[in-house]
PDB file of C-alpha atoms in Angstrom:
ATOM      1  CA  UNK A  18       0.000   0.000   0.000  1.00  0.00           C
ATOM      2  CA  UNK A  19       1.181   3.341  -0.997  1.00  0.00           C
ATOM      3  CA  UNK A  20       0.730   6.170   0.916  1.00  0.00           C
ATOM      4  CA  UNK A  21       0.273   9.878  -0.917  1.00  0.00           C
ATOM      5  CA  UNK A  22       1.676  13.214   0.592  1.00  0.00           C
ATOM      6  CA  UNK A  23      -1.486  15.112   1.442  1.00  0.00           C
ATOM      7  CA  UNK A  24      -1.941  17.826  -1.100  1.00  0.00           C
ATOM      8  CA  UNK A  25      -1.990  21.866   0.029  1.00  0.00           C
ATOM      9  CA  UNK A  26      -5.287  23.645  -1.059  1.00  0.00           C
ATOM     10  CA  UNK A  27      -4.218  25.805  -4.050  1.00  0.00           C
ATOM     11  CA  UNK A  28      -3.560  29.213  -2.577  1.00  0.00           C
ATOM     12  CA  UNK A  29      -6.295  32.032  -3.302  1.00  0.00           C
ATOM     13  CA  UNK A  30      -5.067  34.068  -6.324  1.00  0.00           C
ATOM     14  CA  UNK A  31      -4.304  37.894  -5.492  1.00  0.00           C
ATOM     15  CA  UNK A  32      -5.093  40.306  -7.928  1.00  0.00           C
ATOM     16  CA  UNK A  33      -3.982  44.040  -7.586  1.00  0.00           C
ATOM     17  CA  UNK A  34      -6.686  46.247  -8.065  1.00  0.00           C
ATOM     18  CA  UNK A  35      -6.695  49.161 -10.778  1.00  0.00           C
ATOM     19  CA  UNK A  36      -6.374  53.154  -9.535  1.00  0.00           C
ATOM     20  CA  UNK A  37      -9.990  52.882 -10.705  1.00  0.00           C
ATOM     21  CA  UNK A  38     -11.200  49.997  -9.098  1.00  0.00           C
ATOM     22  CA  UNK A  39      -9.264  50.894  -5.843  1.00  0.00           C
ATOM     23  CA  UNK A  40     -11.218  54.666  -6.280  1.00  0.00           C
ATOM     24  CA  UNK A  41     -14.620  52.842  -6.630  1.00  0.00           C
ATOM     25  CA  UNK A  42     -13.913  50.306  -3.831  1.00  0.00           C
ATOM     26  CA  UNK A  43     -13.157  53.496  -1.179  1.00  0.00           C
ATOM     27  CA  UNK A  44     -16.164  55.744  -2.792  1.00  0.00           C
ATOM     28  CA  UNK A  45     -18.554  52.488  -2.194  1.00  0.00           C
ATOM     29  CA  UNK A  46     -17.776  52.394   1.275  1.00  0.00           C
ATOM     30  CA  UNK A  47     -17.906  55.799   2.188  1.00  0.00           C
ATOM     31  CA  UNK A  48     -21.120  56.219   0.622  1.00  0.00           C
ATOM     32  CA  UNK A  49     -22.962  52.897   2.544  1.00  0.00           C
ATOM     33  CA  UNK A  50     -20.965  54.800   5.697  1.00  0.00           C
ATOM     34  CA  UNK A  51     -22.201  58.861   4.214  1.00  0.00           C
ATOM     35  CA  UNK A  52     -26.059  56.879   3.691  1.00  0.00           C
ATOM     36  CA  UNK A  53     -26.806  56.261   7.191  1.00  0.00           C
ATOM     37  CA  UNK A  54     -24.927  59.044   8.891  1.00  0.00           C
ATOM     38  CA  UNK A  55     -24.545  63.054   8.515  1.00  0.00           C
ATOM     39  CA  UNK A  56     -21.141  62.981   6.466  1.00  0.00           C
ATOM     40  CA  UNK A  57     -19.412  65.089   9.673  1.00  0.00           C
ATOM     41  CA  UNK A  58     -19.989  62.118  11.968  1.00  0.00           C
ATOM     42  CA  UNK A  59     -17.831  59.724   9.492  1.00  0.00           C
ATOM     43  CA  UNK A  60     -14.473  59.533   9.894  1.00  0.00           C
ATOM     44  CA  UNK A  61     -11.503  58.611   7.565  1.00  0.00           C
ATOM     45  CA  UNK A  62     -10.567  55.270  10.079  1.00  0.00           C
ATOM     46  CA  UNK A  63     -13.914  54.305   9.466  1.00  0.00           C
ATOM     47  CA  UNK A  64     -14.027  54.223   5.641  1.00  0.00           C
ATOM     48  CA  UNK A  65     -10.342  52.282   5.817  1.00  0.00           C
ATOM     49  CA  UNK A  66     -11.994  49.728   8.251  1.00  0.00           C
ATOM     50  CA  UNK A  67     -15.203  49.338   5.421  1.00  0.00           C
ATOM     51  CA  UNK A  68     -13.498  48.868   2.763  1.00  0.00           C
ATOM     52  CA  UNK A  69     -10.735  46.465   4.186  1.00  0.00           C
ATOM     53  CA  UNK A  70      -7.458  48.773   3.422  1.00  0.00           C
ATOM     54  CA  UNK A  71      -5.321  51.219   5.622  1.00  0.00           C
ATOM     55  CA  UNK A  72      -5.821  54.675   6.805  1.00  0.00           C
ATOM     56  CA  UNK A  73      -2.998  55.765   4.499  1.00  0.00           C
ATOM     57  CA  UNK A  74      -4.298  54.295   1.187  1.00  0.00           C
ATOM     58  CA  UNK A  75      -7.404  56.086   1.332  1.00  0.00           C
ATOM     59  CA  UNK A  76      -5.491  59.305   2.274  1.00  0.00           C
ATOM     60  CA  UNK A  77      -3.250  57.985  -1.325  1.00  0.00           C
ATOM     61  CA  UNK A  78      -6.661  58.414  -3.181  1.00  0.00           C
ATOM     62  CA  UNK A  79      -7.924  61.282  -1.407  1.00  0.00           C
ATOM     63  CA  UNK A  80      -5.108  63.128  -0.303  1.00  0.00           C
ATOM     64  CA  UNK A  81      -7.662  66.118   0.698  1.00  0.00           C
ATOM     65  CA  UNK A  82      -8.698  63.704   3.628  1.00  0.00           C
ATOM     66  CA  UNK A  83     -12.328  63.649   4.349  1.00  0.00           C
ATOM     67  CA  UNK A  84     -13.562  67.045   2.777  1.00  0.00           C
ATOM     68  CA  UNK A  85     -12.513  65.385  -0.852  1.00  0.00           C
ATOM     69  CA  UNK A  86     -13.677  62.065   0.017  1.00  0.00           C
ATOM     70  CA  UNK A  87     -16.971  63.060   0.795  1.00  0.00           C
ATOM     71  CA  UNK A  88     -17.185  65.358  -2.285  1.00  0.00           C
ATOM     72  CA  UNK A  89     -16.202  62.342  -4.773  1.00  0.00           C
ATOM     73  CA  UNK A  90     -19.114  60.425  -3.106  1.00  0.00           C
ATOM     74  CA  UNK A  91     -21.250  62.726  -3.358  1.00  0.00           C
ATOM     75  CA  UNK A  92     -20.538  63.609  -6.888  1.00  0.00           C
ATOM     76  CA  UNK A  93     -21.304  59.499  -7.782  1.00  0.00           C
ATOM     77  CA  UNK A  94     -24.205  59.442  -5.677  1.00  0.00           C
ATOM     78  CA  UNK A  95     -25.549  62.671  -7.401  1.00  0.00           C
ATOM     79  CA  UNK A  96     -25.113  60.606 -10.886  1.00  0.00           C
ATOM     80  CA  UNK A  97     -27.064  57.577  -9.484  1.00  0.00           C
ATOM     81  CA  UNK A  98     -30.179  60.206  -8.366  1.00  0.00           C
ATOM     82  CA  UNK A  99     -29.656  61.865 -11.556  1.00  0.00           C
ATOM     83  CA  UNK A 100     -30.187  58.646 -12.933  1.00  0.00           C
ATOM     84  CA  UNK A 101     -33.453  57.836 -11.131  1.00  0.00           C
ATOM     85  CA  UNK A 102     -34.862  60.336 -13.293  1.00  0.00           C
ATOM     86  CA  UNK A 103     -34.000  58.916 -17.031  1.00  0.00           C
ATOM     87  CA  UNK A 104     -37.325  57.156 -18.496  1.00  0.00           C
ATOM     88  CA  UNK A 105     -37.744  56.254 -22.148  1.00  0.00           C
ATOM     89  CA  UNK A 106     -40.134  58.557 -23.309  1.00  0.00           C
ATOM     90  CA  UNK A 107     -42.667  55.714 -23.970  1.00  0.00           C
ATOM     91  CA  UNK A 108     -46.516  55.425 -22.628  1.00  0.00           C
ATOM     92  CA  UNK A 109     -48.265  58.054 -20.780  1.00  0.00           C
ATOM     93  CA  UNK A 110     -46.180  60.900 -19.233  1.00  0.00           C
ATOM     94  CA  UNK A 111     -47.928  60.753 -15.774  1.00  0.00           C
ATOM     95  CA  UNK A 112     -47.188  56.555 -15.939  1.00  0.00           C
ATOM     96  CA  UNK A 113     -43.239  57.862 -16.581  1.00  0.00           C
ATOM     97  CA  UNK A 114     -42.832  60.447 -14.229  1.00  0.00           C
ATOM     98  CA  UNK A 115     -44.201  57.309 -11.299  1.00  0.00           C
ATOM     99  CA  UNK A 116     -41.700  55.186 -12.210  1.00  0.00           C
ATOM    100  CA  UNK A 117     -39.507  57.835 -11.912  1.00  0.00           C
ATOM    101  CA  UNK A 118     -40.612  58.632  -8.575  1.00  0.00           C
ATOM    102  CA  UNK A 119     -40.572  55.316  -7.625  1.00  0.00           C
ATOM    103  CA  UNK A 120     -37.121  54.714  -7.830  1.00  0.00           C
ATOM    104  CA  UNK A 121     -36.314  58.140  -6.344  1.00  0.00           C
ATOM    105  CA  UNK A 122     -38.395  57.060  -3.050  1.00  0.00           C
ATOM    106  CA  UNK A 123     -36.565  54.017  -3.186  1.00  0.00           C
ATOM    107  CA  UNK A 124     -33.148  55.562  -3.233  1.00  0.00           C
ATOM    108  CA  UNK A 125     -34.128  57.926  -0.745  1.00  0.00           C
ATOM    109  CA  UNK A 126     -35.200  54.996   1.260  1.00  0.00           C
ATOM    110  CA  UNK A 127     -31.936  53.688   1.315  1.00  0.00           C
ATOM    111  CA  UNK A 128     -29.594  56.345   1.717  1.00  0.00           C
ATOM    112  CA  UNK A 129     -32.569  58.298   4.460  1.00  0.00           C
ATOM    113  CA  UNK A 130     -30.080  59.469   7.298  1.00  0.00           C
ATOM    114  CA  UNK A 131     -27.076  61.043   4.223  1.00  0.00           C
ATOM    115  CA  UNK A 132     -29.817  62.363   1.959  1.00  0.00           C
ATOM    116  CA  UNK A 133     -31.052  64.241   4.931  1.00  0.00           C
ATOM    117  CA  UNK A 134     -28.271  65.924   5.635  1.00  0.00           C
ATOM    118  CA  UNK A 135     -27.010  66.656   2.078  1.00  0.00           C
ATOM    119  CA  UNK A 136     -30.336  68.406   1.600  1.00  0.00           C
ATOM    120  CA  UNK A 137     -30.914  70.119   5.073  1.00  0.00           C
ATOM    121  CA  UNK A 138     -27.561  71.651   4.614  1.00  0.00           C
ATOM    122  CA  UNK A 139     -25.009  72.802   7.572  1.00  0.00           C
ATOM    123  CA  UNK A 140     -23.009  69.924   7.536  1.00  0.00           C
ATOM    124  CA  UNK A 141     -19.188  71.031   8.694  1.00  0.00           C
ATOM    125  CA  UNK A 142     -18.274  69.458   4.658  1.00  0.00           C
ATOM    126  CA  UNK A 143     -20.629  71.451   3.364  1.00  0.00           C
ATOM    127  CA  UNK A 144     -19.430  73.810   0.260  1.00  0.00           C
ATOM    128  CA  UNK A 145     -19.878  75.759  -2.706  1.00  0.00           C
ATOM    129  CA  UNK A 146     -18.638  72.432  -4.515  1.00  0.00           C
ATOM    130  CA  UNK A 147     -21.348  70.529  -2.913  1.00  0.00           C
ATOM    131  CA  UNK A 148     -24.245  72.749  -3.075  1.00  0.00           C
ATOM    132  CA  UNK A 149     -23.253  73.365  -6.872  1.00  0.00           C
ATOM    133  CA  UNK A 150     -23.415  69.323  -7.146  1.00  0.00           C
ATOM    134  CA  UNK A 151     -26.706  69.265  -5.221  1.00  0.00           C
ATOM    135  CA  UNK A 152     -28.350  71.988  -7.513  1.00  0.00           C
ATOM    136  CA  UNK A 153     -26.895  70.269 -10.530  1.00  0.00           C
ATOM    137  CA  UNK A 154     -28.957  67.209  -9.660  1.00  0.00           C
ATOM    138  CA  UNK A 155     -32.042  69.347  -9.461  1.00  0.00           C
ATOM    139  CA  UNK A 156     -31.346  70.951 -12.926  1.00  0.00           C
ATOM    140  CA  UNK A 157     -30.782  67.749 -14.649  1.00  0.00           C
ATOM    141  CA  UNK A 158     -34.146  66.418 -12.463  1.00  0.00           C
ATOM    142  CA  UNK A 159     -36.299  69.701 -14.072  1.00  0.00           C
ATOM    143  CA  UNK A 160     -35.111  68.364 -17.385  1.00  0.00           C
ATOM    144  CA  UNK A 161     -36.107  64.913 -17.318  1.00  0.00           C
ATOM    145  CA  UNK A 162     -39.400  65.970 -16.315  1.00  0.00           C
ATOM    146  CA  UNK A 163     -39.802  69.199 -18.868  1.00  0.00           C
ATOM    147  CA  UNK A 164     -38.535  66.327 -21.505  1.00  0.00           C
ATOM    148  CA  UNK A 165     -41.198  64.013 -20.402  1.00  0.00           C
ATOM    149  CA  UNK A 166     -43.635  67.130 -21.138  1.00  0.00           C
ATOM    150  CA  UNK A 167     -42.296  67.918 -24.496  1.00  0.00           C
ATOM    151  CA  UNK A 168     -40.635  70.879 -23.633  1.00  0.00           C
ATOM    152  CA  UNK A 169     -36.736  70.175 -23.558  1.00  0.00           C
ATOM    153  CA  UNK A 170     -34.332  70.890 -26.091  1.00  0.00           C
ATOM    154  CA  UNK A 171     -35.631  70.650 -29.985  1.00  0.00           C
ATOM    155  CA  UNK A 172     -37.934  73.527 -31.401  1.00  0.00           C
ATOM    156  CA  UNK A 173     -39.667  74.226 -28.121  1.00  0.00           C
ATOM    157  CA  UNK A 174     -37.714  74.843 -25.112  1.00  0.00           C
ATOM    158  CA  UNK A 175     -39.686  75.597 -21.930  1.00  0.00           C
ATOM    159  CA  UNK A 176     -41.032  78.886 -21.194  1.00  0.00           C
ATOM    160  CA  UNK A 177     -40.068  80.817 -17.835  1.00  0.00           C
ATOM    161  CA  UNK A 178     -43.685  80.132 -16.602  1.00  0.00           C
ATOM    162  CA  UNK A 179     -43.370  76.274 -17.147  1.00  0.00           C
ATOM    163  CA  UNK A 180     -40.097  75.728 -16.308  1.00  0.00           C
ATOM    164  CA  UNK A 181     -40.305  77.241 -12.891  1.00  0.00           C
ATOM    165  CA  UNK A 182     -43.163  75.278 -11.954  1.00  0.00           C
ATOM    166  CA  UNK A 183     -41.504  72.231 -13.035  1.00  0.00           C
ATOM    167  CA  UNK A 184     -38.639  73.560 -10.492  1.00  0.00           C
ATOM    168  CA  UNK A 185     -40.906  74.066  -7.820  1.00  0.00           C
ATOM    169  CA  UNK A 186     -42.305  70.680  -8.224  1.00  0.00           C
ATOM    170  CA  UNK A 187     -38.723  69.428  -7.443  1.00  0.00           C
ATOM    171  CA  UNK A 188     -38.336  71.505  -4.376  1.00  0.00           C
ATOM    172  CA  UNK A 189     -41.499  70.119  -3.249  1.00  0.00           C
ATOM    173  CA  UNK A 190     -40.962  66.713  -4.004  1.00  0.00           C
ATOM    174  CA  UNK A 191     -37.563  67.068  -1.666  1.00  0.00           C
ATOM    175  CA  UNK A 192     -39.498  69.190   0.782  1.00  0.00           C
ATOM    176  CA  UNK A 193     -41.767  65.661   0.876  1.00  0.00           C
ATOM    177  CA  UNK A 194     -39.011  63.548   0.821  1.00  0.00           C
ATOM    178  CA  UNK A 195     -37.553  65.069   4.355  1.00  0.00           C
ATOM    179  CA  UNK A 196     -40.860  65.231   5.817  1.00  0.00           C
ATOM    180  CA  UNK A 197     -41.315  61.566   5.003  1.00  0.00           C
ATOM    181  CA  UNK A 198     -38.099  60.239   6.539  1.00  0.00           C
ATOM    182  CA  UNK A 199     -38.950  62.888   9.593  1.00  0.00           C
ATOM    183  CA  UNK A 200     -42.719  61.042   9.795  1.00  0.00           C
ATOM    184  CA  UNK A 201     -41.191  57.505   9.936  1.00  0.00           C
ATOM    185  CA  UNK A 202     -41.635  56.577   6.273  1.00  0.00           C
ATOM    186  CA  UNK A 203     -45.195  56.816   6.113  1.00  0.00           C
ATOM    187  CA  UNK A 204     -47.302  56.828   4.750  1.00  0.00           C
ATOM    188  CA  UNK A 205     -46.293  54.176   2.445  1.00  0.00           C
ATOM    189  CA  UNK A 206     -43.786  55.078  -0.557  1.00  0.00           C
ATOM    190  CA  UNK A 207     -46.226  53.721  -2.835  1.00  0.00           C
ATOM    191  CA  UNK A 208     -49.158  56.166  -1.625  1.00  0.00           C
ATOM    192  CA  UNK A 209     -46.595  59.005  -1.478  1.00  0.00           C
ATOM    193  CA  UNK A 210     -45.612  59.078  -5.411  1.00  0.00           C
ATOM    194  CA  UNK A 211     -49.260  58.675  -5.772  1.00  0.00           C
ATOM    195  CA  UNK A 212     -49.703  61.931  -4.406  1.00  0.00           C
ATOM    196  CA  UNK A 213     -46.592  63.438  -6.146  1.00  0.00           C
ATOM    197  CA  UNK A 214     -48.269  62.997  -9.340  1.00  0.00           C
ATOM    198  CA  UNK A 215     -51.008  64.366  -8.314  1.00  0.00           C
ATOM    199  CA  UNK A 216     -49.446  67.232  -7.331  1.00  0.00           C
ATOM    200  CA  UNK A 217     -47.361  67.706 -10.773  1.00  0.00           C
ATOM    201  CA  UNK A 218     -50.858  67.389 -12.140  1.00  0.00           C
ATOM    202  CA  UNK A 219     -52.380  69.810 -10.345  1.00  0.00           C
ATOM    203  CA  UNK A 220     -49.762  72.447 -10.820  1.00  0.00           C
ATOM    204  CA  UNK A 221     -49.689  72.142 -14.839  1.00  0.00           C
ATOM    205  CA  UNK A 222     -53.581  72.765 -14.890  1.00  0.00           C
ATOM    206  CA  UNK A 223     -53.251  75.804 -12.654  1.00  0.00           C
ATOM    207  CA  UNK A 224     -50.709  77.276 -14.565  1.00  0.00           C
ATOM    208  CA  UNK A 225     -52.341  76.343 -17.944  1.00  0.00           C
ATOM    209  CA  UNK A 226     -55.417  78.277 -16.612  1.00  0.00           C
ATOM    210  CA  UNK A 227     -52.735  81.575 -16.980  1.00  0.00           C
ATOM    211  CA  UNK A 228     -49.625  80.134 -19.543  1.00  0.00           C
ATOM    212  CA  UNK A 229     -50.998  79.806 -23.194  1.00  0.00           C
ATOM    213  CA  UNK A 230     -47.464  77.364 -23.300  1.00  0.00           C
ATOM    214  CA  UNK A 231     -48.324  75.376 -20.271  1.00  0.00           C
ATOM    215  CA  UNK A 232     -52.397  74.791 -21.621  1.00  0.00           C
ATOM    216  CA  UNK A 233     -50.739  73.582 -24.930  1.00  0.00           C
ATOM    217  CA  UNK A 234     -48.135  70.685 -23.064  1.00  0.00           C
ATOM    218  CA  UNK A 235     -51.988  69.810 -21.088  1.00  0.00           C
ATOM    219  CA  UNK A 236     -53.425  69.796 -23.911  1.00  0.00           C
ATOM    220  CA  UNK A 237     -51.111  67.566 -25.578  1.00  0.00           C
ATOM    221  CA  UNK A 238     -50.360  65.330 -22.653  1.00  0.00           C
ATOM    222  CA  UNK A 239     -54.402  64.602 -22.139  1.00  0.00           C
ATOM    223  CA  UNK A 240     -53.802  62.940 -25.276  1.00  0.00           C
ATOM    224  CA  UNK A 241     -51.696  60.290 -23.959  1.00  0.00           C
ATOM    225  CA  UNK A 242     -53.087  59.598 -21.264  1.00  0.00           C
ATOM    226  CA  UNK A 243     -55.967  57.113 -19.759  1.00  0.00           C
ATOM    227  CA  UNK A 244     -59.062  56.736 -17.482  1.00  0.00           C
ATOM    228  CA  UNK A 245     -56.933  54.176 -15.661  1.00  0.00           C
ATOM    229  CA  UNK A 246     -53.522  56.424 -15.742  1.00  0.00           C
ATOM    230  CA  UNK A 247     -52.656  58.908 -12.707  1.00  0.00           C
ATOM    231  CA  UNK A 248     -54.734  61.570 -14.562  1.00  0.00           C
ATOM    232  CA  UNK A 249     -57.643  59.410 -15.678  1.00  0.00           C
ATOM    233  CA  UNK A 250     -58.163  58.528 -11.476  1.00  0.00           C
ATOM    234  CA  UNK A 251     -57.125  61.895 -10.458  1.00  0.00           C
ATOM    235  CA  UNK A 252     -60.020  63.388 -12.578  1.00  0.00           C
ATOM    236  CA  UNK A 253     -62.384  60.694 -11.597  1.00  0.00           C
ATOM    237  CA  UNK A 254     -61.758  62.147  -8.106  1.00  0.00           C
ATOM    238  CA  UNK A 255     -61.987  65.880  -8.540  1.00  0.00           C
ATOM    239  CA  UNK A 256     -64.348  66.439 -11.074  1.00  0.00           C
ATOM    240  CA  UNK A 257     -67.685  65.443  -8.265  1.00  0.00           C
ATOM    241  CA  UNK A 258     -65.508  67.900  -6.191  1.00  0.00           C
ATOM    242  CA  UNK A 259     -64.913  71.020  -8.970  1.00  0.00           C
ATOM    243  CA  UNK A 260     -69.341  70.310  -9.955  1.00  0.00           C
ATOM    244  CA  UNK A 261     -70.272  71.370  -6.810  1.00  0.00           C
ATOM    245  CA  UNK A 262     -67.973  75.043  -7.138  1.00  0.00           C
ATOM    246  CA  UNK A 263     -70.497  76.013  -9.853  1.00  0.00           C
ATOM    247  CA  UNK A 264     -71.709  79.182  -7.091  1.00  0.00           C
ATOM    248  CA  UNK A 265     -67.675  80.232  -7.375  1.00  0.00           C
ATOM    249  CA  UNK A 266     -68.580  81.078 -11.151  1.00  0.00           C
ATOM    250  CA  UNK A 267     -69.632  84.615 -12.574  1.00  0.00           C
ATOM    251  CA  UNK A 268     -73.705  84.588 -12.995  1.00  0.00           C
ATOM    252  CA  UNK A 269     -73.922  84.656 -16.539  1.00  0.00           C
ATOM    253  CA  UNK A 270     -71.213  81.452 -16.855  1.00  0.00           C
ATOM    254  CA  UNK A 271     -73.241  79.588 -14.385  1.00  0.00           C
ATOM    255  CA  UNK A 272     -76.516  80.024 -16.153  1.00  0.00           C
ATOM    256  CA  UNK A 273     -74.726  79.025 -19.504  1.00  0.00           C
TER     257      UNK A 273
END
């Protein structure tokens, strides 16, 4: 009987990572730290502990220490919120601008405790860079949404009228956002976008009742749109309510 040296297990292969992938690595980390806590309660320790590597390598990446670190992740999470607001411009717009919304609340969701203090402000990081990268995510948000309308780039570029309500829309829907994560998630994200919409809807027939532009992109988006859509329920719901305002009308309308 022979007998058979026992064989090692192969060691595990190492593999050197890239200047980018060591970049990304350190960025991931700091942003599943920067999603959960205000960015001046993360230290650098802590994002050399996440990511498995030494205080010194992630001052190698980010010699600026913290300030720089926390600008880089801010900058990639701004292009994954930017993101939440791409939609091929297929089906009805209201349908679009939910599943927009949708993954916005989701992303919110997950990153509740950073994304409240990026947009409350007065974080010790806080700077012009940052605000400029916070704004820039509202400006490319506006322009999703005007594009979803009709009214982006091409022969006809939003008014001032339209595309300031389409801005204030934005502010509101991050005014929601923080009162949401302040009220314990509720109510439910689902019943939250619902009311979003509702609100975008509401605001484009106001201002169409004064904007000649903003009564033409109604006009046009009515078209698309269905009796089981966002706009199809929402008028289901406030037409009973808008019949009995008939006394609100001048007498000679309301004898019409």
């Amino acid at each position: 009987m022979t007998s058979t040296a026992a064989v090692p297990p192969p060691r595990a292969t190492y593999r050197r990572l890239s200047v980018e992938e060591r970049r990304a690595q350190l960025l991931l980390a700091a942003l599943g730290l920067f999603a959960h806590r205000a960015p001046d309660e993360v230290s650098l320790d802590e994002v050399a502990v996440a990511a498995g590597v030494s205080r010194p390598l992630v001052y190698r990446y980010f010699p600026g220490g913290r300030q720089q670190l926390y600008e880089a992740a801010l900058g990639s999470a701004a292009d994954e919120l930017t993101l939440c607001f791409t939609e091929p411009p297929v089906g009805p717009p209201t349908e679009r601008v939910a599943r927009v919304l949708d993954r916005y609340l989701r992303f919110v969701d997950e990153h509740d405790t950073g994304f409240s203090a990026l947009l409350r402000g007065g974080s010790v990081v806080e700077t012009s860079r940052t605000t400029t990268i916070v704004d820039g995510v509202r400006r490319a948000a506006a322009d999703e949404i005007l594009r979803h309308l009709g009214r982006m780039g091409g022969e006809q570029p939003a008014g001032p009228r339209l595309r300031m309500m389409v801005r204030s829309w934005i502010a509101a829907v991050e005014a929601a956002s923080l009162i949401w994560l302040d009220d314990g998630k509720r109510p439910a994200a689902a019943e939250l976008r619902g009311w979003l919409v509702d609100h975008l809807i509401a605001l484009l027939a106001a201002t169409a009742a004064t904007d000649p532009e903003t009564a033409a992109v109604v006009n046009d988006l009515l078209a698309l749109e269905t009796s089981d859509g966002p706009a199809g329920q929402l008028a289901e719901r406030v037409i009973p309510i808008v019949a009995d305002a008939a006394h609100l009308l001048p007498a000679a309308a309301a004898s019409d």
